[in-house]
XYZ file of C-alpha atoms in Angstrom:
232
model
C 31.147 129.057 114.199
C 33.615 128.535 111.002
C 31.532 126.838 109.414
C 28.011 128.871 109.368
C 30.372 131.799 108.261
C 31.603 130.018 105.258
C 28.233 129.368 104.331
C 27.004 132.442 104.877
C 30.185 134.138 102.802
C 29.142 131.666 99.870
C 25.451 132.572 100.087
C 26.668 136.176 99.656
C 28.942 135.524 97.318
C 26.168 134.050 95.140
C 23.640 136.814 95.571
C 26.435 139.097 95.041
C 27.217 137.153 91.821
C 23.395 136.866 90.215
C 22.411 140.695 91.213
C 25.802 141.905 89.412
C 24.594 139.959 86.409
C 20.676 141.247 86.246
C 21.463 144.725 86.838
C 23.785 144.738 84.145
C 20.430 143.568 81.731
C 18.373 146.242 80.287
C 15.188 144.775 80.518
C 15.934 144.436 84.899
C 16.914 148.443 84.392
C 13.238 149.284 83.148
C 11.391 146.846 85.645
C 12.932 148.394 88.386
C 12.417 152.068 86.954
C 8.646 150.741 86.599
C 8.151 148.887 90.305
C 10.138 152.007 92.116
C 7.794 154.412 90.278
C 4.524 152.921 89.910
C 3.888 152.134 93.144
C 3.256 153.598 96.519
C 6.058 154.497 98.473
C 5.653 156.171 102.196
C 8.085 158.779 103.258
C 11.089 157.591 104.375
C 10.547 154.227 103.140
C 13.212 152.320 101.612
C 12.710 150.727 98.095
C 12.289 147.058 98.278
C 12.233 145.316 94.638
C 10.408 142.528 95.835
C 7.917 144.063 97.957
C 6.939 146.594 95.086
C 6.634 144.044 92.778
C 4.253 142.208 95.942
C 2.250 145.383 95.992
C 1.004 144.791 91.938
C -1.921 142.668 92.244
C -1.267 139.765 89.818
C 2.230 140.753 89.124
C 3.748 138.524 86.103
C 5.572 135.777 87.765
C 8.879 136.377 85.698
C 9.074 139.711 87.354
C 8.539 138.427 90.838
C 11.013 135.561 90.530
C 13.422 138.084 89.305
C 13.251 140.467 91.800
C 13.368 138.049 94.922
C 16.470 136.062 92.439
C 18.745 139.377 92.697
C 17.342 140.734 96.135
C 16.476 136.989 97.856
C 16.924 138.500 101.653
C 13.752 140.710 100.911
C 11.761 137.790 100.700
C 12.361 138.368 104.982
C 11.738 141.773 105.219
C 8.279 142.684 106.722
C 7.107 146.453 105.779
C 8.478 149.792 107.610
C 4.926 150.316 108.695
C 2.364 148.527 111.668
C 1.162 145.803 109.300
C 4.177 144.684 109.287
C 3.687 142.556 105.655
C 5.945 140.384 104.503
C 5.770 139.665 100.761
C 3.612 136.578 100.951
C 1.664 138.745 102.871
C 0.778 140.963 100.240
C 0.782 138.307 97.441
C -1.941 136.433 99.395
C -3.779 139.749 100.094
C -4.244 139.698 96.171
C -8.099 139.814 95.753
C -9.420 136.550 93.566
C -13.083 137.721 93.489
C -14.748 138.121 90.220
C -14.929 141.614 90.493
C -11.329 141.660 89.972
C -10.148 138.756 87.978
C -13.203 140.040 85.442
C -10.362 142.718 84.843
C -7.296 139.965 84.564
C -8.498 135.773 84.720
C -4.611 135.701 85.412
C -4.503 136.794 89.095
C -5.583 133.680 90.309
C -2.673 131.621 88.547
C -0.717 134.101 89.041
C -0.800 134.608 92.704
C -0.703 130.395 92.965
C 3.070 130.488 91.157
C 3.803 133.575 93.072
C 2.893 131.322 96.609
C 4.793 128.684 95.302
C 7.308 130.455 94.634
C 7.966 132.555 97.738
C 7.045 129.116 99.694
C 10.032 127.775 97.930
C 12.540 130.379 99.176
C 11.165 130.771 102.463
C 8.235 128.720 103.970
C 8.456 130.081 107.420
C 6.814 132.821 106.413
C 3.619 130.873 106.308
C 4.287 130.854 110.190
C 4.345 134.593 110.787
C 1.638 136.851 111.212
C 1.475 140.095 110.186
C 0.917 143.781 112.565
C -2.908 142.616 112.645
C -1.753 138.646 113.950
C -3.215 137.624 110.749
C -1.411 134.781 108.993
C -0.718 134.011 105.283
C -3.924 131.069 104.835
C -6.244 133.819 106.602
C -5.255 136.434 104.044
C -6.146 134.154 101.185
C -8.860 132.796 102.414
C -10.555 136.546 102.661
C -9.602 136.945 99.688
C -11.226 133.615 97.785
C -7.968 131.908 97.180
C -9.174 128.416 96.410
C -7.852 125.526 97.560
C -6.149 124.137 93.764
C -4.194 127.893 93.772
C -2.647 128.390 97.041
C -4.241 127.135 99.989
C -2.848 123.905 99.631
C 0.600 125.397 99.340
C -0.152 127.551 102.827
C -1.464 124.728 104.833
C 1.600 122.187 103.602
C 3.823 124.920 104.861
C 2.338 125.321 107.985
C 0.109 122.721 109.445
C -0.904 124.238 112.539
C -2.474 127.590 110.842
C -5.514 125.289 110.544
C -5.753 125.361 114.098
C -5.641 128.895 114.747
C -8.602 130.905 115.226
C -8.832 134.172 113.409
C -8.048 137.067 115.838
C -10.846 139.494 114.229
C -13.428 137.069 113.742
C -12.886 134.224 116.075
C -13.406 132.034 113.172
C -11.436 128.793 111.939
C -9.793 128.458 108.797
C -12.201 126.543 107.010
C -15.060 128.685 108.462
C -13.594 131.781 106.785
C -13.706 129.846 103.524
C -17.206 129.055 103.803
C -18.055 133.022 104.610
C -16.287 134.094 102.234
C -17.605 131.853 99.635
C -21.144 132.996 100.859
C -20.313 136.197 100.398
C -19.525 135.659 96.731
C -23.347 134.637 96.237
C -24.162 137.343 97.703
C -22.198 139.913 95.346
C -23.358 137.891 92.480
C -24.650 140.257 89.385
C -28.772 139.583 88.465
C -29.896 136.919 86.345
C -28.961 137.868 82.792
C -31.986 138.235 80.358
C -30.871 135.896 77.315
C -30.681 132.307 77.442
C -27.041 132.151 76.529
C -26.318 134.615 78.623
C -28.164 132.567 81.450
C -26.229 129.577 80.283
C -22.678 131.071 80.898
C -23.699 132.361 84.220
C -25.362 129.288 85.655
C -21.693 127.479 84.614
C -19.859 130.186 86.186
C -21.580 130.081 89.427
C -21.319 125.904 89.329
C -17.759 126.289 88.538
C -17.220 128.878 91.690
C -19.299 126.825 94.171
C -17.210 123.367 93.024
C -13.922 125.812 93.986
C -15.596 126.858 97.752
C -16.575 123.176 98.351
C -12.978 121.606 97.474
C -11.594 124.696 99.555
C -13.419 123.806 102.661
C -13.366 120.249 101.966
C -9.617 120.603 101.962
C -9.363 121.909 104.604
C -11.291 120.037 106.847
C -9.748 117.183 105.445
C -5.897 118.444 106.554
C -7.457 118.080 110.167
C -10.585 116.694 111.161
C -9.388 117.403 114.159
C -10.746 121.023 114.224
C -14.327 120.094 114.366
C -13.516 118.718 117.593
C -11.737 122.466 118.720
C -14.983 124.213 117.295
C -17.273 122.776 120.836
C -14.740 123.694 123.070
């Protein structure tokens, strides 16, 4: 009708407006020089600024925001390929083991704003799965997001992803948390030799399994209703 076409010609407008003014600043020029060349690209594939800035694990936040500010109908578009990933996708695909965020402490944060943000613009996307029917809270819940730095955010968005059984595993939400915190125990380096060393480690480990517990906790919590679901 007239009136969804005005708003759509003002939306348009507007994006029209803000991209006109970042391309025109240098600093834009080199990001997208950087995202368009530094990372993977299949043949045939068309360049999406915020889906190459998705693919960075722990991407700086300013960069994100400004690629889904001048190109916000991205934030929709799932990948050219079977996975079928839509930005939050990837961003909660970011790995938040310590293997990795020994490397950068800022993924974690990082990939909380970068939820939040993407959330923001679009929180239906925490309803869509991606080629392998895997939604947005199972991808960070493989990947150890805890509940303080994105979970939350993914199960506020979409309620009923608590409910939904994982289509590899058969596993509920909170169930994936509590393997996946295992698994961190697991992959845990030795006991260090020197006391201070010991120290350190011992505070780590306390600090990771207070994270697992409020994840699962948190979960649970958001519907008790699941336990019920998990006899049936």
């Amino acid at each position: 009708n007239a009136t969804a076409f005005q708003e759509l010609s003002k939306r348009v407008a507007k994006e029209t407006q803000v991209l006109q003014k970042v391309s025109k600043w240098w600093v834009w020029r080199w990001i997208v020089i950087l995202l368009k060349y530094g990372t993977k690209k299949k043949p045939g594939e068309r360049f999406l600024a915020v889906s190459a800035a998705t693919k960075v694990v722990g991407c700086p936040t300013p960069i994100l925001k400004l690629a889904h500010s001048a190109f916000p109908h991205q934030i929709l578009e799932p990948s050219y390929d079977d996975d079928q990933l839509l930005p939050l996708h990837r961003v909660c695909s970011w790995p938040c083991d310590l293997d990795c965020t020994s490397s950068n402490s800022m993924i974690p944060s990082r990939k909380s704003m970068a939820i939040q943000s993407l959330l923001q613009h679009y929180q239906q996307g925490a309803a869509i799965p991606n080629g392998n029917n895997e939604l947005p809270l199972e991808l960070a819940l493989s990947t150890r997001t805890t509940w303080d730095l994105g979970v939350r955010k993914l199960c506020r968005a979409y309620p009923q992803a608590l409910l939904k059984r994982s289509s590899e595993t058969g596993l509920f939400p909170f169930m994936t948390a509590a393997v996946a915190a295992g698994e961190t125990l697991r992959n845990q380096p030795p006991f260090p030799k020197s006391k201070r060393s010991l120290m350190s480690y011992l505070k780590n480990l306390a600090r990771q399994d207070t994270h697992s517990v409020r994840t699962i906790y948190g979960l649970l919590r958001s519907n008790p209703d699941v336990l019920s679901d998990c006899f049936k």
